Amino acid sequence: MSKIAGHPYIPNSVPEIKEQMLKEIGIDSVEDIFKEIPDHLRFKGQMNLPEPILSEYALRRHVEGILAKNKNCKDNISFLGGGTWQHYVPSVCDTIASRDEFLTAYVGDAYSDHGKFQALFESASMIGELVDMDVVNTPTYDWANAIAISCRMAARINGRKEILVPKSMSPGRLMVVNNYCKPEIRVIPVDYDVNTGLLNLADLRRKISSNTSAVYFENPSFLGVIETQVEEISKIAKENGALVIVGVDPSSLGVLEAPAKYGADIVCGELQPFGMHMQWGGGLSGFIATRDEKEFVAEYPSLLFGITTTTKEGEYGFGEVFYERTSYASREKGKDFIGTCTALYGIVAGVYLALMGPQGMQELGEGIMQRVQYAISKLSKIKGVKLAFDGYHFKEFVLNFDKTGKTVAEINAGLKALNIFGGKDLSKDFPELGQSALYCITEVHTQEDIDKLVEALETFC
Amino acid sequence: MGIVKIRSDFQQARWNEPIIYEMSTPGVRGIIPPEPETAIKAIAGDVVGKLPEIIRRKTAPYLPEVSQKHVLAHWLRLSQETMGSNIGNDISEGTCTMKYNPRVNEALVAEPNFAELHPFQDEDTVQGILEIYYKFEQFIKEISGLDKVTFQPGGGNHAVYTAASVVRAYWEAKGELDKRTEVITTIFSHPCDAATPATAGFKIITIYPDEKGIPDIEALKAAVSERTAAIFMTNPEDIGIYNPKVDEFVKIVHDVGGLCFYDQANANAFLGVARAKEAGFDMCHFNVHKTFGAPHGCSGPATGAFCCTEELAKYLPVPTVEFDGNKYYLDYNRPESFGKVRDFYGVAGVVLKAYAWTMNLGAEGLRACADISVINNNYMEKKVLAIPGITSAFQGNGITRQEQIRYSFEKLHADTGVGTDDVNARIVDYGIPSYWTSHHPWVIPEPMTLEPCETYSKDDIDEYAAVLAQISKEAYENPEIVKTAPHRSSSHRRNDEASLDDPEKWAVTWRAYVKKHLSKKKEMDSVS
């Protein structure tokens, strides 16, 4: 007797049903269907896979047993950031994310999936308010891809083939951008000031030219610094006919200015802070926003969900805006490519923003900045520990340990023994910063958590 | 087995739900973030006030102000206005393999030992998830027959883009990228097989089918040359016909030095039946969220498993997941890697769910998915083709279909004026999700693509066919009811499709809508 007969996920695996269906088709065996595959192309034998764990309970025990080999950021105190951040996930976000309707829907039109269209329209609407833009796409894979797409959009808009990016950007994101811009767009790094972490304007002026399609910068930067020279950067870009692309961590936008207000033509960023668990980096979801001008809208590869009317007066309907631009409609003639990205995360981000409201976003931002300021004031007093960059920080900052005589790896190993995950080691990716680490503090950190870190570093350094 | 019954009095939730901004009342709150302790505030002071004017937000973001109950209710209602596949009879979304998505796997990804892992944690604190990645890679190697896998791509299209990036890296390394400028694909392969190599800089040549619906091998022979970088092809193609000469296609491309990528978005019918390896492919991919039971999430998060031969493995994105016999680790030391397609390591939750799903089924279960899928499809074909007005692509060519079929309402349209868009709106009135028509161009007129994978029972298939029969009957007897559908869905039919393509009218955010429509309406109201 087959183990799989009557498998809970496969109703027609019951032999009697299968036989009846074969009979109704008028064939004796499934081989009468697979006969279309020539014998030499057939896989012979059985795949070498583990024996199935059929009981749900046993399966759960098995997987949980493997996962138990992990150590998580709930049971330990983590100060890791750099592209995935530990924020509180409201219960309502988890409830909506786990609704089977949203969780298991796919590409149905607005007549079967009206709610999906409205939810994503609303998410776009709220993100649009955060960044002060009228057009926001359905989510991309992540921030890195959002930057990359923004760069290609810019290049198509003005026909220029160079993008300037800060040397301080995340190495992971930069690798994605470099690959996506190939072969026609050159990605040129612009120096940052090693004392302030801000973009080096002299280097920007040196590198910008009539070939520059866009200047990309991040606020806050990967190294945690709030870029304050935003007017100057935008001015330099615009004087040279280049567009301005700003990448944001939108959890800062309750307290930091909307990028469109200081010159951004395209804004992109990461939605993971808005209700997504970190999931080992699997919680990422990017967005892109622009003005509502045809020359910009025409260059989005992403689906755009628009609001419209129906035959019932007063009812909202939804549909795909300017669909012809997409590769779904126009194959290789479409704008880049589009596929399954991170729609569910986009929906959850909308739930998060509606829960937070304007006041919640302000309090979130202010509370994070206060915790960071508190941490910096304590940590920078530790002998040998130095705040790498003066200036303003949102939720991340770089600590330099050169004068402690220890490496970040050594310090982090010590912290780990105390159930603390120290900051991301930057010494390999940013050798010019010496033994430095990127620390992240959010609203999940209590004074006690920060004090524990301070005490531990006082001991090690 | 139950009685065939259609849901003739179905009514989808219709909440006439306002836009969340219309539910906003100043001062109302949905959640309160944790407040910093007094000592923190005292030491930090007015951090926001100290920010330079240019960068400090002057006005709070215009977000809705709604109580927690009303936020929850709003999105619960929107969810009810969405037909997820775990609820619906989602044979509809052909090429998408809408399997049952087991709840236990959702419980697993909610475990803090997974959900609360940071990607930069030390390797020794993430041995569990690394083990899942490594072991699932071994499964995929066995299923594909290829040598190395990455789960970094965030979906099927992204995996195909990864293939295009590998092809580019391969020719770049050989110093021939300036000569190898063309990628060949077939018209019934997914649009990404054309769009992603185009994004990567290649010129696309598209092969059309012969009279039997199989990609024209003579056209391929004419297309290949010393300019051919690769072929990107599906098999069976989206119309459900298996190309028995697939290995000859591979050979023709290999003979001119080109690489061969197998888009296995339609792999479900071939688990344990046929593999990329035996057909000679250098690369392939699986849509992990389709074939391996993970949910589609309204279109992601998802995972594309990209597989390749040992020869191409050096170009894979970093990091790969390795095992030294003692511990699992991330390998960044891959100097010929083309880089990355996504930050960190992919959508780990989908990999975890797929691992659990595969462990639950084993080799025999995977093979059962293939067997039952093709049996379901052929059973369904008989029923659907008996319905007046419906035919299938290349019907009568003597080829038995595999896991899906592209049908056509061309005859129904000619007879009654009711086309596939009408049927697709009407089907929702019977509680069935909108079906997948076809990607553009519609080579098959008035298309409908159905895929009754192993999830669906005989009763599901019978119900689906009965609904199609009912709609066909309506089309012949009372076409207006179909043309004006949906009647029992969450919304009615759009009445101004052109507005979605009109820059003066389209609105993809509420603020754009307010500017373009509500403000204008207000002006007009005040004038009148």
mmCIF file of N, CA and C in Angstrom, chain B residues 281-333:
data_model
loop_
_atom_site.group_PDB
_atom_site.id
_atom_site.type_symbol
_atom_site.label_atom_id
_atom_site.label_comp_id
_atom_site.label_asym_id
_atom_site.label_seq_id
_atom_site.Cartn_x
_atom_site.Cartn_y
_atom_site.Cartn_z
ATOM 1 N N PHE B 281 20.011 20.408 -20.127
ATOM 2 C CA PHE B 281 20.077 21.840 -19.808
ATOM 3 C C PHE B 281 21.252 22.169 -18.886
ATOM 4 N N ASP B 282 21.726 23.417 -19.036
ATOM 5 C CA ASP B 282 22.808 23.921 -18.178
ATOM 6 C C ASP B 282 22.259 24.580 -16.922
ATOM 7 N N MET B 283 21.022 25.065 -17.042
ATOM 8 C CA MET B 283 20.421 25.826 -15.933
ATOM 9 C C MET B 283 18.917 25.555 -15.924
ATOM 10 N N CYS B 284 18.311 25.707 -14.756
ATOM 11 C CA CYS B 284 16.851 25.686 -14.685
ATOM 12 C C CYS B 284 16.426 26.444 -13.436
ATOM 13 N N HIS B 285 15.148 26.616 -13.285
ATOM 14 C CA HIS B 285 14.670 27.205 -12.028
ATOM 15 C C HIS B 285 13.319 26.607 -11.661
ATOM 16 N N PHE B 286 13.010 26.681 -10.374
ATOM 17 C CA PHE B 286 11.683 26.298 -9.869
ATOM 18 C C PHE B 286 11.067 27.484 -9.151
ATOM 19 N N ASN B 287 9.761 27.620 -9.296
ATOM 20 C CA ASN B 287 9.046 28.583 -8.472
ATOM 21 C C ASN B 287 8.697 27.862 -7.176
ATOM 22 N N VAL B 288 9.480 28.134 -6.151
ATOM 23 C CA VAL B 288 9.333 27.397 -4.895
ATOM 24 C C VAL B 288 7.941 27.636 -4.298
ATOM 25 N N HIS B 289 7.433 28.849 -4.496
ATOM 26 C CA HIS B 289 6.108 29.191 -3.953
ATOM 27 C C HIS B 289 4.998 28.525 -4.770
ATOM 28 N N LYS B 290 5.288 27.949 -5.889
ATOM 29 C CA LYS B 290 4.248 27.244 -6.644
ATOM 30 C C LYS B 290 4.380 25.743 -6.401
ATOM 31 N N THR B 291 5.494 25.216 -6.904
ATOM 32 C CA THR B 291 5.664 23.770 -6.957
ATOM 33 C C THR B 291 5.830 23.150 -5.571
ATOM 34 N N PHE B 292 6.349 23.919 -4.622
ATOM 35 C CA PHE B 292 6.665 23.329 -3.325
ATOM 36 C C PHE B 292 5.765 23.827 -2.191
ATOM 37 N N GLY B 293 4.546 24.185 -2.580
ATOM 38 C CA GLY B 293 3.486 24.339 -1.586
ATOM 39 C C GLY B 293 3.496 25.595 -0.736
ATOM 40 N N ALA B 294 4.366 26.545 -1.031
ATOM 41 C CA ALA B 294 4.361 27.793 -0.251
ATOM 42 C C ALA B 294 3.368 28.765 -0.886
ATOM 43 N N PRO B 295 2.773 29.629 -0.074
ATOM 44 C CA PRO B 295 1.708 30.493 -0.609
ATOM 45 C C PRO B 295 2.224 31.619 -1.512
ATOM 46 N N HIS B 296 1.286 32.182 -2.279
ATOM 47 C CA HIS B 296 1.648 33.220 -3.246
ATOM 48 C C HIS B 296 1.554 34.639 -2.683
ATOM 49 N N GLY B 297 0.872 34.817 -1.538
ATOM 50 C CA GLY B 297 0.859 36.117 -0.872
ATOM 51 C C GLY B 297 0.365 37.288 -1.698
ATOM 52 N N CYS B 298 -0.654 37.102 -2.510
ATOM 53 C CA CYS B 298 -1.167 38.174 -3.386
ATOM 54 C C CYS B 298 -0.136 38.602 -4.424
ATOM 55 N N SER B 299 0.920 37.863 -4.584
ATOM 56 C CA SER B 299 2.048 38.070 -5.503
ATOM 57 C C SER B 299 3.320 38.354 -4.710
ATOM 58 N N GLY B 300 3.698 37.400 -3.929
ATOM 59 C CA GLY B 300 4.926 37.480 -3.160
ATOM 60 C C GLY B 300 4.654 37.841 -1.719
ATOM 61 N N PRO B 301 5.615 37.593 -0.807
ATOM 62 C CA PRO B 301 6.984 37.128 -1.024
ATOM 63 C C PRO B 301 7.054 35.710 -1.610
ATOM 64 N N ALA B 302 8.099 35.486 -2.369
ATOM 65 C CA ALA B 302 8.233 34.243 -3.113
ATOM 66 C C ALA B 302 9.718 33.882 -3.206
ATOM 67 N N THR B 303 9.968 32.753 -3.800
ATOM 68 C CA THR B 303 11.364 32.330 -4.006
ATOM 69 C C THR B 303 11.508 31.622 -5.344
ATOM 70 N N GLY B 304 12.539 31.991 -6.068
ATOM 71 C CA GLY B 304 12.921 31.250 -7.265
ATOM 72 C C GLY B 304 14.185 30.482 -6.944
ATOM 73 N N ALA B 305 14.123 29.160 -7.101
ATOM 74 C CA ALA B 305 15.328 28.347 -6.910
ATOM 75 C C ALA B 305 16.031 28.270 -8.251
ATOM 76 N N PHE B 306 17.204 28.854 -8.341
ATOM 77 C CA PHE B 306 17.954 28.808 -9.601
ATOM 78 C C PHE B 306 19.011 27.714 -9.498
ATOM 79 N N CYS B 307 19.026 26.831 -10.488
ATOM 80 C CA CYS B 307 19.934 25.677 -10.469
ATOM 81 C C CYS B 307 20.854 25.727 -11.690
ATOM 82 N N CYS B 308 22.062 25.234 -11.521
ATOM 83 C CA CYS B 308 22.968 25.198 -12.674
ATOM 84 C C CYS B 308 23.976 24.060 -12.536
ATOM 85 N N THR B 309 24.713 23.864 -13.617
ATOM 86 C CA THR B 309 25.749 22.834 -13.617
ATOM 87 C C THR B 309 26.975 23.334 -12.856
ATOM 88 N N GLU B 310 27.850 22.401 -12.546
ATOM 89 C CA GLU B 310 29.084 22.749 -11.840
ATOM 90 C C GLU B 310 29.881 23.807 -12.599
ATOM 91 N N GLU B 311 29.861 23.689 -13.931
ATOM 92 C CA GLU B 311 30.642 24.619 -14.748
ATOM 93 C C GLU B 311 30.211 26.072 -14.532
ATOM 94 N N LEU B 312 28.906 26.262 -14.299
ATOM 95 C CA LEU B 312 28.388 27.633 -14.163
ATOM 96 C C LEU B 312 28.293 28.086 -12.705
ATOM 97 N N ALA B 313 28.512 27.156 -11.780
ATOM 98 C CA ALA B 313 28.274 27.453 -10.360
ATOM 99 C C ALA B 313 29.132 28.612 -9.848
ATOM 100 N N LYS B 314 30.281 28.788 -10.462
ATOM 101 C CA LYS B 314 31.174 29.857 -9.968
ATOM 102 C C LYS B 314 30.584 31.250 -10.196
ATOM 103 N N TYR B 315 29.603 31.353 -11.088
ATOM 104 C CA TYR B 315 29.015 32.675 -11.367
ATOM 105 C C TYR B 315 27.834 32.998 -10.451
ATOM 106 N N LEU B 316 27.395 32.038 -9.665
ATOM 107 C CA LEU B 316 26.202 32.233 -8.828
ATOM 108 C C LEU B 316 26.344 33.435 -7.898
ATOM 109 N N PRO B 317 25.212 34.037 -7.519
ATOM 110 C CA PRO B 317 25.282 35.157 -6.578
ATOM 111 C C PRO B 317 25.830 34.713 -5.226
ATOM 112 N N VAL B 318 26.462 35.634 -4.547
ATOM 113 C CA VAL B 318 26.989 35.355 -3.200
ATOM 114 C C VAL B 318 25.964 35.749 -2.149
ATOM 115 N N PRO B 319 25.966 35.088 -0.989
ATOM 116 C CA PRO B 319 26.786 33.929 -0.671
ATOM 117 C C PRO B 319 26.060 32.633 -1.057
ATOM 118 N N THR B 320 26.807 31.552 -1.158
ATOM 119 C CA THR B 320 26.179 30.239 -1.235
ATOM 120 C C THR B 320 26.212 29.632 0.175
ATOM 121 N N VAL B 321 25.415 28.602 0.369
ATOM 122 C CA VAL B 321 25.384 27.943 1.683
ATOM 123 C C VAL B 321 26.148 26.626 1.564
ATOM 124 N N GLU B 322 27.129 26.445 2.427
ATOM 125 C CA GLU B 322 27.991 25.258 2.349
ATOM 126 C C GLU B 322 28.033 24.539 3.695
ATOM 127 N N PHE B 323 28.552 23.322 3.643
ATOM 128 C CA PHE B 323 28.666 22.493 4.843
ATOM 129 C C PHE B 323 30.054 21.867 4.845
ATOM 130 N N ASP B 324 30.800 22.033 5.928
ATOM 131 C CA ASP B 324 32.165 21.505 5.936
ATOM 132 C C ASP B 324 32.247 20.143 6.638
ATOM 133 N N GLY B 325 31.094 19.533 6.860
ATOM 134 C CA GLY B 325 31.075 18.246 7.537
ATOM 135 C C GLY B 325 30.829 18.404 9.024
ATOM 136 N N ASN B 326 30.971 19.626 9.475
ATOM 137 C CA ASN B 326 30.803 19.906 10.896
ATOM 138 C C ASN B 326 29.805 21.040 11.106
ATOM 139 N N LYS B 327 29.992 22.107 10.324
ATOM 140 C CA LYS B 327 29.051 23.215 10.456
ATOM 141 C C LYS B 327 28.697 23.796 9.094
ATOM 142 N N TYR B 328 27.553 24.460 9.095
ATOM 143 C CA TYR B 328 27.082 25.120 7.876
ATOM 144 C C TYR B 328 27.619 26.542 7.859
ATOM 145 N N TYR B 329 27.891 27.054 6.662
ATOM 146 C CA TYR B 329 28.430 28.422 6.590
ATOM 147 C C TYR B 329 28.070 29.084 5.266
ATOM 148 N N LEU B 330 28.196 30.410 5.270
ATOM 149 C CA LEU B 330 27.944 31.211 4.075
ATOM 150 C C LEU B 330 29.266 31.434 3.356
ATOM 151 N N ASP B 331 29.300 31.156 2.075
ATOM 152 C CA ASP B 331 30.534 31.296 1.315
ATOM 153 C C ASP B 331 30.474 32.545 0.422
ATOM 154 N N TYR B 332 31.240 33.553 0.811
ATOM 155 C CA TYR B 332 31.345 34.779 0.003
ATOM 156 C C TYR B 332 32.584 34.745 -0.886
ATOM 157 N N ASN B 333 33.427 33.755 -0.647
ATOM 158 C CA ASN B 333 34.697 33.726 -1.376
ATOM 159 C C ASN B 333 34.510 33.082 -2.752
#
